[in-house]
mmCIF file of C-alpha atoms in Angstrom:
data_model
loop_
_atom_site.group_PDB
_atom_site.id
_atom_site.type_symbol
_atom_site.label_atom_id
_atom_site.label_comp_id
_atom_site.label_asym_id
_atom_site.label_seq_id
_atom_site.Cartn_x
_atom_site.Cartn_y
_atom_site.Cartn_z
ATOM 1 C CA MET A 1 2.475 39.351 6.609
ATOM 2 C CA LYS A 2 6.177 38.962 5.811
ATOM 3 C CA TRP A 3 8.597 37.073 8.044
ATOM 4 C CA ALA A 4 12.374 36.942 8.161
ATOM 5 C CA GLU A 5 13.652 33.370 8.122
ATOM 6 C CA VAL A 6 16.921 33.650 10.043
ATOM 7 C CA SER A 7 19.296 30.683 9.994
ATOM 8 C CA ILE A 8 22.642 29.876 11.551
ATOM 9 C CA ARG A 9 24.904 26.841 11.153
ATOM 10 C CA THR A 10 26.578 25.682 14.359
ATOM 11 C CA SER A 11 27.627 22.651 16.412
ATOM 12 C CA HIS A 12 25.430 20.314 18.443
ATOM 13 C CA GLU A 13 26.949 21.751 21.622
ATOM 14 C CA GLU A 14 25.774 25.296 20.890
ATOM 15 C CA THR A 15 22.290 24.373 19.646
ATOM 16 C CA GLU A 16 20.316 25.068 22.792
ATOM 17 C CA LEU A 17 22.205 28.237 23.706
ATOM 18 C CA ILE A 18 21.566 29.718 20.266
ATOM 19 C CA ALA A 19 17.913 28.624 20.476
ATOM 20 C CA GLU A 20 17.676 30.648 23.689
ATOM 21 C CA ILE A 21 19.162 33.695 21.943
ATOM 22 C CA PHE A 22 16.513 33.356 19.229
ATOM 23 C CA HIS A 23 13.863 33.219 21.964
ATOM 24 C CA ASP A 24 15.281 36.342 23.629
ATOM 25 C CA VAL A 25 15.115 38.389 20.408
ATOM 26 C CA GLY A 26 11.471 37.489 19.875
ATOM 27 C CA ALA A 27 11.220 34.148 18.052
ATOM 28 C CA SER A 28 8.421 31.933 19.345
ATOM 29 C CA GLY A 29 10.316 28.768 18.466
ATOM 30 C CA VAL A 30 13.085 27.319 16.359
ATOM 31 C CA VAL A 31 13.442 24.753 13.590
ATOM 32 C CA ILE A 32 16.461 22.487 14.112
ATOM 33 C CA GLU A 33 17.809 20.686 11.047
ATOM 34 C CA ASP A 34 20.007 18.005 12.573
ATOM 35 C CA PRO A 35 21.616 15.598 10.076
ATOM 36 C CA GLU A 36 22.182 13.018 12.832
ATOM 37 C CA GLU A 37 18.446 12.962 13.524
ATOM 38 C CA PHE A 38 17.693 12.861 9.788
ATOM 39 C CA ASN A 39 19.926 9.779 9.420
ATOM 40 C CA SER A 40 18.267 8.099 12.399
ATOM 41 C CA TYR A 41 14.836 8.560 10.773
ATOM 42 C CA ILE A 42 16.105 6.916 7.591
ATOM 43 C CA ASP A 43 17.613 4.026 9.604
ATOM 44 C CA SER A 44 14.294 3.511 11.420
ATOM 45 C CA GLY A 45 12.487 2.693 8.164
ATOM 46 C CA LEU A 46 9.492 4.748 9.349
ATOM 47 C CA PHE A 47 10.372 7.957 7.524
ATOM 48 C CA ASP A 48 8.231 8.782 4.460
ATOM 49 C CA TYR A 49 11.390 9.662 2.531
ATOM 50 C CA SER A 50 13.548 6.684 3.549
ATOM 51 C CA ASN A 51 14.881 6.393 -0.006
ATOM 52 C CA LEU A 52 16.772 9.686 0.340
ATOM 53 C CA PRO A 53 20.571 9.522 0.720
ATOM 54 C CA LYS A 54 21.870 9.829 4.268
ATOM 55 C CA ALA A 55 23.650 13.011 5.282
ATOM 56 C CA GLU A 56 27.428 12.645 5.146
ATOM 57 C CA GLN A 57 28.346 15.604 7.366
ATOM 58 C CA THR A 58 26.632 15.180 10.732
ATOM 59 C CA ASN A 59 28.552 17.573 12.981
ATOM 60 C CA ILE A 60 26.829 20.762 11.776
ATOM 61 C CA VAL A 61 23.295 21.710 12.827
ATOM 62 C CA THR A 62 21.206 24.405 11.125
ATOM 63 C CA ILE A 63 18.906 26.388 13.403
ATOM 64 C CA LYS A 64 16.158 28.528 11.904
ATOM 65 C CA ALA A 65 13.709 30.954 13.443
ATOM 66 C CA TYR A 66 11.141 33.393 12.105
ATOM 67 C CA LEU A 67 10.915 37.070 13.057
ATOM 68 C CA PRO A 68 8.292 39.545 11.819
ATOM 69 C CA VAL A 69 9.507 41.980 9.158
ATOM 70 C CA ASP A 70 8.756 45.245 10.962
ATOM 71 C CA GLU A 71 10.525 48.314 12.321
ATOM 72 C CA GLU A 72 12.196 46.216 15.044
ATOM 73 C CA LEU A 73 13.768 43.632 12.720
ATOM 74 C CA ASP A 74 17.116 45.392 12.209
ATOM 75 C CA ASP A 75 17.624 45.783 15.950
ATOM 76 C CA ARG A 76 16.664 42.138 16.554
ATOM 77 C CA LEU A 77 19.163 40.929 13.924
ATOM 78 C CA ARG A 78 21.971 43.099 15.314
ATOM 79 C CA THR A 79 21.240 41.885 18.817
ATOM 80 C CA PHE A 80 21.204 38.273 17.671
ATOM 81 C CA GLU A 81 24.556 38.629 15.884
ATOM 82 C CA GLN A 82 26.160 40.332 18.904
ATOM 83 C CA ARG A 83 24.825 37.691 21.296
ATOM 84 C CA VAL A 84 26.308 34.939 19.111
ATOM 85 C CA ARG A 85 29.669 36.743 19.160
ATOM 86 C CA ASP A 86 29.479 37.072 22.948
ATOM 87 C CA LEU A 87 28.656 33.373 23.249
ATOM 88 C CA ALA A 88 31.637 32.527 21.045
ATOM 89 C CA LYS A 89 33.970 34.401 23.399
ATOM 90 C CA VAL A 90 32.649 32.537 26.434
ATOM 91 C CA ASP A 91 32.506 29.075 24.872
ATOM 92 C CA GLY A 92 35.672 29.420 22.815
ATOM 93 C CA PHE A 93 34.326 28.720 19.326
ATOM 94 C CA ASP A 94 34.832 30.729 16.139
ATOM 95 C CA ALA A 95 31.787 32.915 15.548
ATOM 96 C CA GLY A 96 32.934 33.312 11.936
ATOM 97 C CA SER A 97 32.357 29.594 11.407
ATOM 98 C CA CYS A 98 28.669 30.069 12.286
ATOM 99 C CA PRO A 99 27.322 32.051 9.320
ATOM 100 C CA ILE A 100 24.040 33.893 9.850
ATOM 101 C CA GLU A 101 21.714 34.258 6.874
ATOM 102 C CA TRP A 102 18.171 35.536 6.426
ATOM 103 C CA HIS A 103 15.541 36.087 3.773
ATOM 104 C CA THR A 104 11.862 37.037 3.748
ATOM 105 C CA VAL A 105 8.970 34.621 3.389
ATOM 106 C CA GLN A 106 5.211 35.144 3.249
ATOM 107 C CA ASP A 107 2.739 33.523 5.648
ATOM 108 C CA GLU A 108 1.462 31.323 2.827
ATOM 109 C CA ASP A 109 5.024 30.188 1.982
ATOM 110 C CA TRP A 110 5.500 29.158 5.601
ATOM 111 C CA ALA A 111 2.281 27.177 5.597
ATOM 112 C CA ASP A 112 3.299 25.386 2.428
ATOM 113 C CA ASN A 113 6.665 24.446 3.936
ATOM 114 C CA TRP A 114 4.921 22.816 6.910
ATOM 115 C CA LYS A 115 2.525 20.936 4.662
ATOM 116 C CA ALA A 116 5.353 19.430 2.641
ATOM 117 C CA TYR A 117 6.902 17.627 5.615
ATOM 118 C CA PHE A 118 4.146 17.200 8.202
ATOM 119 C CA HIS A 119 2.023 14.048 7.841
ATOM 120 C CA THR A 120 -0.342 12.028 10.025
ATOM 121 C CA GLU A 121 1.532 10.039 12.654
ATOM 122 C CA LYS A 122 0.555 7.953 15.679
ATOM 123 C CA VAL A 123 2.812 9.434 18.338
ATOM 124 C CA GLY A 124 1.822 7.392 21.386
ATOM 125 C CA GLY A 125 -0.320 4.415 22.225
ATOM 126 C CA LEU A 126 -3.476 6.474 21.720
ATOM 127 C CA ILE A 127 -2.642 9.880 20.278
ATOM 128 C CA VAL A 128 -2.618 10.431 16.520
ATOM 129 C CA ILE A 129 -1.438 13.812 15.224
ATOM 130 C CA LYS A 130 -3.266 14.623 11.982
ATOM 131 C CA PRO A 131 -2.571 17.722 9.864
ATOM 132 C CA ALA A 132 -5.770 19.667 9.311
ATOM 133 C CA TRP A 133 -5.361 19.284 5.534
ATOM 134 C CA GLU A 134 -5.058 15.464 5.530
ATOM 135 C CA ASP A 135 -7.711 12.758 5.783
ATOM 136 C CA TYR A 136 -7.324 9.876 8.221
ATOM 137 C CA GLU A 137 -9.505 6.878 9.022
ATOM 138 C CA ALA A 138 -9.224 6.489 12.773
ATOM 139 C CA SER A 139 -9.130 3.152 14.579
ATOM 140 C CA PRO A 140 -11.521 2.685 17.527
ATOM 141 C CA ASP A 141 -8.757 3.313 20.086
ATOM 142 C CA ASP A 142 -7.267 6.375 18.353
ATOM 143 C CA ILE A 143 -7.480 9.828 19.913
ATOM 144 C CA VAL A 144 -6.981 12.158 16.942
ATOM 145 C CA ILE A 145 -5.531 15.655 17.343
ATOM 146 C CA ASP A 146 -6.420 17.799 14.323
ATOM 147 C CA LEU A 147 -3.572 20.281 14.018
ATOM 148 C CA ASP A 148 -2.442 23.241 11.946
ATOM 149 C CA PRO A 149 0.803 24.548 13.488
ATOM 150 C CA GLY A 150 0.803 27.683 11.345
ATOM 151 C CA ALA A 151 3.515 30.088 12.453
ATOM 152 C CA ALA A 152 3.636 28.763 16.010
ATOM 153 C CA PHE A 153 5.770 25.632 15.516
ATOM 154 C CA GLY A 154 4.969 22.385 17.264
ATOM 155 C CA THR A 155 3.637 19.555 15.097
ATOM 156 C CA GLY A 156 3.721 17.013 17.917
ATOM 157 C CA THR A 157 6.045 14.667 16.049
ATOM 158 C CA HIS A 158 9.424 16.063 17.167
ATOM 159 C CA PRO A 159 10.992 13.919 19.943
ATOM 160 C CA THR A 160 10.622 16.704 22.540
ATOM 161 C CA THR A 161 6.852 16.879 21.999
ATOM 162 C CA ALA A 162 6.329 13.187 21.292
ATOM 163 C CA MET A 163 7.931 12.275 24.641
ATOM 164 C CA CYS A 164 5.516 14.655 26.383
ATOM 165 C CA ILE A 165 2.525 13.169 24.574
ATOM 166 C CA ARG A 166 3.466 9.628 25.582
ATOM 167 C CA GLU A 167 3.970 10.730 29.177
ATOM 168 C CA LEU A 168 0.628 12.561 29.194
ATOM 169 C CA GLU A 169 -1.138 9.361 28.146
ATOM 170 C CA SER A 170 -0.287 7.854 31.537
ATOM 171 C CA ALA A 171 -0.083 11.023 33.646
ATOM 172 C CA VAL A 172 -3.390 12.758 32.865
ATOM 173 C CA LYS A 173 -6.218 11.783 35.206
ATOM 174 C CA GLY A 174 -9.862 12.782 34.933
ATOM 175 C CA GLY A 175 -10.571 16.266 36.254
ATOM 176 C CA MET A 176 -6.905 17.347 36.500
ATOM 177 C CA ARG A 177 -6.004 21.041 36.366
ATOM 178 C CA ILE A 178 -3.085 21.507 33.950
ATOM 179 C CA PHE A 179 -0.921 24.483 32.960
ATOM 180 C CA ASP A 180 0.853 24.419 29.569
ATOM 181 C CA VAL A 181 3.719 26.946 29.615
ATOM 182 C CA GLY A 182 4.958 28.020 26.181
ATOM 183 C CA THR A 183 2.108 26.224 24.469
ATOM 184 C CA GLY A 184 3.185 26.942 20.862
ATOM 185 C CA SER A 185 0.618 25.351 18.551
ATOM 186 C CA GLY A 186 -1.368 24.119 21.566
ATOM 187 C CA VAL A 187 -0.825 20.456 20.687
ATOM 188 C CA LEU A 188 -0.034 19.397 24.274
ATOM 189 C CA ALA A 189 -2.934 21.369 25.734
ATOM 190 C CA VAL A 190 -5.365 19.773 23.269
ATOM 191 C CA THR A 191 -3.847 16.349 24.011
ATOM 192 C CA ALA A 192 -4.344 16.827 27.756
ATOM 193 C CA ALA A 193 -7.956 17.889 27.224
ATOM 194 C CA LYS A 194 -8.743 14.883 25.009
ATOM 195 C CA LEU A 195 -7.139 12.590 27.594
ATOM 196 C CA GLY A 196 -9.658 13.768 30.212
ATOM 197 C CA ALA A 197 -8.189 16.813 31.962
ATOM 198 C CA GLY A 198 -10.774 18.935 33.709
ATOM 199 C CA GLU A 199 -9.172 22.303 32.972
ATOM 200 C CA VAL A 200 -6.165 23.298 30.867
ATOM 201 C CA ILE A 201 -4.645 26.784 30.863
ATOM 202 C CA ALA A 202 -2.320 27.164 27.863
ATOM 203 C CA MET A 203 -0.231 30.303 27.380
ATOM 204 C CA ASP A 204 2.703 31.470 25.316
ATOM 205 C CA TYR A 205 5.004 34.483 25.411
ATOM 206 C CA ASP A 206 4.290 35.070 21.722
ATOM 207 C CA ARG A 207 0.865 36.439 20.757
ATOM 208 C CA THR A 208 0.944 34.719 17.362
ATOM 209 C CA ALA A 209 1.479 31.360 19.040
ATOM 210 C CA ALA A 210 -1.361 32.032 21.493
ATOM 211 C CA HIS A 211 -3.658 32.854 18.554
ATOM 212 C CA VAL A 212 -2.683 29.665 16.692
ATOM 213 C CA ALA A 213 -3.182 27.631 19.872
ATOM 214 C CA GLN A 214 -6.705 29.043 20.253
ATOM 215 C CA GLU A 215 -7.509 28.090 16.649
ATOM 216 C CA ASN A 216 -6.348 24.513 17.294
ATOM 217 C CA VAL A 217 -8.363 24.369 20.514
ATOM 218 C CA GLU A 218 -11.477 25.327 18.564
ATOM 219 C CA ARG A 219 -10.567 22.981 15.703
ATOM 220 C CA ASN A 220 -10.564 20.085 18.199
ATOM 221 C CA HIS A 221 -13.734 21.246 20.011
ATOM 222 C CA VAL A 222 -12.084 21.451 23.453
ATOM 223 C CA GLU A 223 -12.681 25.164 24.076
ATOM 224 C CA GLU A 224 -14.863 24.393 27.104
ATOM 225 C CA CYS A 225 -11.823 22.784 28.731
ATOM 226 C CA VAL A 226 -8.867 24.772 27.374
ATOM 227 C CA THR A 227 -8.213 28.489 27.886
ATOM 228 C CA THR A 228 -5.406 30.187 25.963
ATOM 229 C CA GLY A 229 -3.563 33.428 26.588
ATOM 230 C CA VAL A 230 -0.262 35.315 26.690
ATOM 231 C CA SER A 231 2.204 34.927 29.548
ATOM 232 C CA ASP A 232 5.903 35.197 30.278
ATOM 233 C CA LEU A 233 6.436 31.792 31.900
ATOM 234 C CA LEU A 234 3.913 31.497 34.774
ATOM 235 C CA GLN A 235 3.369 35.198 35.436
ATOM 236 C CA SER A 236 -0.191 35.352 34.061
ATOM 237 C CA PHE A 237 -1.291 31.974 35.474
ATOM 238 C CA THR A 238 -3.381 32.058 38.627
ATOM 239 C CA GLY A 239 -3.794 29.385 41.274
ATOM 240 C CA LYS A 240 -2.138 25.983 41.225
ATOM 241 C CA ALA A 241 -2.104 23.035 38.838
ATOM 242 C CA ASP A 242 -1.826 19.300 39.348
ATOM 243 C CA LEU A 243 0.475 19.107 36.321
ATOM 244 C CA ILE A 244 2.566 21.795 34.647
ATOM 245 C CA ILE A 245 3.902 21.157 31.132
ATOM 246 C CA ALA A 246 6.913 23.113 29.875
ATOM 247 C CA ASN A 247 8.202 21.964 26.485
ATOM 248 C CA ILE A 248 10.701 24.776 25.996
ATOM 249 C CA ILE A 249 14.511 24.711 26.449
ATOM 250 C CA ALA A 250 16.739 23.950 29.432
ATOM 251 C CA ASP A 251 17.613 27.532 30.365
ATOM 252 C CA ILE A 252 13.952 28.565 30.359
ATOM 253 C CA VAL A 253 13.008 25.473 32.402
ATOM 254 C CA ILE A 254 15.674 26.494 34.921
ATOM 255 C CA ARG A 255 14.120 29.976 35.148
ATOM 256 C CA LEU A 256 10.748 28.335 35.748
ATOM 257 C CA PHE A 257 11.817 26.923 39.126
ATOM 258 C CA ASP A 258 11.720 30.410 40.674
ATOM 259 C CA GLU A 259 7.954 30.517 40.015
ATOM 260 C CA LEU A 260 7.089 26.841 40.247
ATOM 261 C CA ASP A 261 6.446 26.453 43.955
ATOM 262 C CA ALA A 262 3.675 29.068 43.899
ATOM 263 C CA HIS A 263 1.836 27.311 41.052
ATOM 264 C CA LEU A 264 2.269 23.569 41.643
ATOM 265 C CA ALA A 265 -0.352 21.868 43.785
ATOM 266 C CA GLU A 266 0.588 19.446 46.548
ATOM 267 C CA GLY A 267 1.440 16.122 44.959
ATOM 268 C CA GLY A 268 1.746 17.806 41.557
ATOM 269 C CA HIS A 269 4.352 17.302 38.852
ATOM 270 C CA LEU A 270 6.274 19.309 36.272
ATOM 271 C CA LEU A 271 6.722 17.686 32.860
ATOM 272 C CA ALA A 272 9.687 19.498 31.289
ATOM 273 C CA SER A 273 11.014 18.844 27.794
ATOM 274 C CA GLY A 274 13.014 20.500 25.026
ATOM 275 C CA ILE A 275 16.188 19.674 26.958
ATOM 276 C CA ILE A 276 19.250 18.396 25.107
ATOM 277 C CA ASP A 277 20.940 15.442 26.823
ATOM 278 C CA GLU A 278 23.955 17.528 27.844
ATOM 279 C CA ARG A 279 21.749 19.890 29.900
ATOM 280 C CA VAL A 280 19.929 17.273 32.003
ATOM 281 C CA ALA A 281 22.505 17.706 34.781
ATOM 282 C CA ASP A 282 21.941 21.491 34.822
ATOM 283 C CA VAL A 283 18.167 21.125 35.079
ATOM 284 C CA THR A 284 18.593 18.460 37.783
ATOM 285 C CA GLU A 285 20.865 20.757 39.801
ATOM 286 C CA ALA A 286 18.383 23.639 39.540
ATOM 287 C CA ALA A 287 15.470 21.390 40.559
ATOM 288 C CA LEU A 288 17.261 20.009 43.610
ATOM 289 C CA SER A 289 18.444 23.457 44.698
ATOM 290 C CA HIS A 290 14.800 24.612 44.725
ATOM 291 C CA GLY A 291 13.653 21.608 46.755
ATOM 292 C CA PHE A 292 12.246 19.504 43.904
ATOM 293 C CA ALA A 293 12.948 15.871 43.039
ATOM 294 C CA ILE A 294 13.593 14.151 39.708
ATOM 295 C CA ASP A 295 11.097 11.306 39.279
ATOM 296 C CA LYS A 296 11.923 10.254 35.722
ATOM 297 C CA VAL A 297 14.200 11.136 32.800
ATOM 298 C CA ILE A 298 13.113 10.036 29.310
ATOM 299 C CA GLU A 299 15.614 10.279 26.440
ATOM 300 C CA GLU A 300 15.176 10.103 22.688
ATOM 301 C CA SER A 301 17.366 11.189 19.761
ATOM 302 C CA GLY A 302 19.610 13.388 21.894
ATOM 303 C CA TRP A 303 16.706 15.083 23.701
ATOM 304 C CA ALA A 304 15.330 14.568 27.201
ATOM 305 C CA ALA A 305 12.017 15.014 29.007
ATOM 306 C CA MET A 306 11.918 15.102 32.795
ATOM 307 C CA VAL A 307 9.169 14.454 35.319
ATOM 308 C CA ILE A 308 9.793 16.557 38.410
ATOM 309 C CA SER A 309 7.915 16.728 41.720
ATOM 310 C CA ARG A 310 8.118 18.443 45.073
ATOM 311 C CA GLY A 311 10.926 17.025 47.193
ATOM 312 C CA ASP A 312 10.545 15.785 50.764
ATOM 313 C CA ALA A 313 11.425 19.232 52.020
ATOM 314 C CA GLN A 314 8.345 20.805 50.408
#
């Protein structure tokens, strides 16, 4: 199958808003090439390519997404371009300074791109994310997640996902019922299952992502615990969960609060991530207005994860 790799260069401030536009036109996720984050990896000394020169221009971010090359592609691209123009009018930036480009890639090209940059990494105190095509000799205390993100995004090593994984290591208790909203590659659902959850329901708006998630569930032999499917936010989830994971973007997290009360068990928590630092206040305001409380905010590399619970009024 052919895909259109659509890219746009913009500022840090517009990153999340443009990511939401990509989501609205049918992309299951985005790739964010942030030179500030690239430089921080080099400075850390932990990056495999630490001998590369640091980026000199750090104020421009490139955002990429992948759309299927089908009869709807032209309409999706026109809609995306118009939405960017509309955003420019509201936010007061020059849409002409945010060039939009696209070209086609094959499924196998996409897979090769992932393989070039995705390597085994210990993300938390226990969890090791291992690409399906690499070998790894595990230590006795390692919990290894065997992962092939395919076309669904989500390697587990990006700060938004890594923060969730580290939080799950302490939050997941034996027998917990967990919902994973916007599961992507399924990495967080598999992590929760391997940490001892009793039942994990993992769904994504995109059918390709749901299919990839199911493959990773089977690859890690947790299919008795994890069920995958397709859902727009929580619409296809039934019952209540002790923990709801939503590693998406701030505006989608904010939409989630309208459905959250009906799906979060008493004493339960929402673990929300994919939120840029500048949007923490917006998510906090939405949570409080719906009667929820902010228990914890975790920040890393310009991103935030939030642990949210029912407020006293619930």
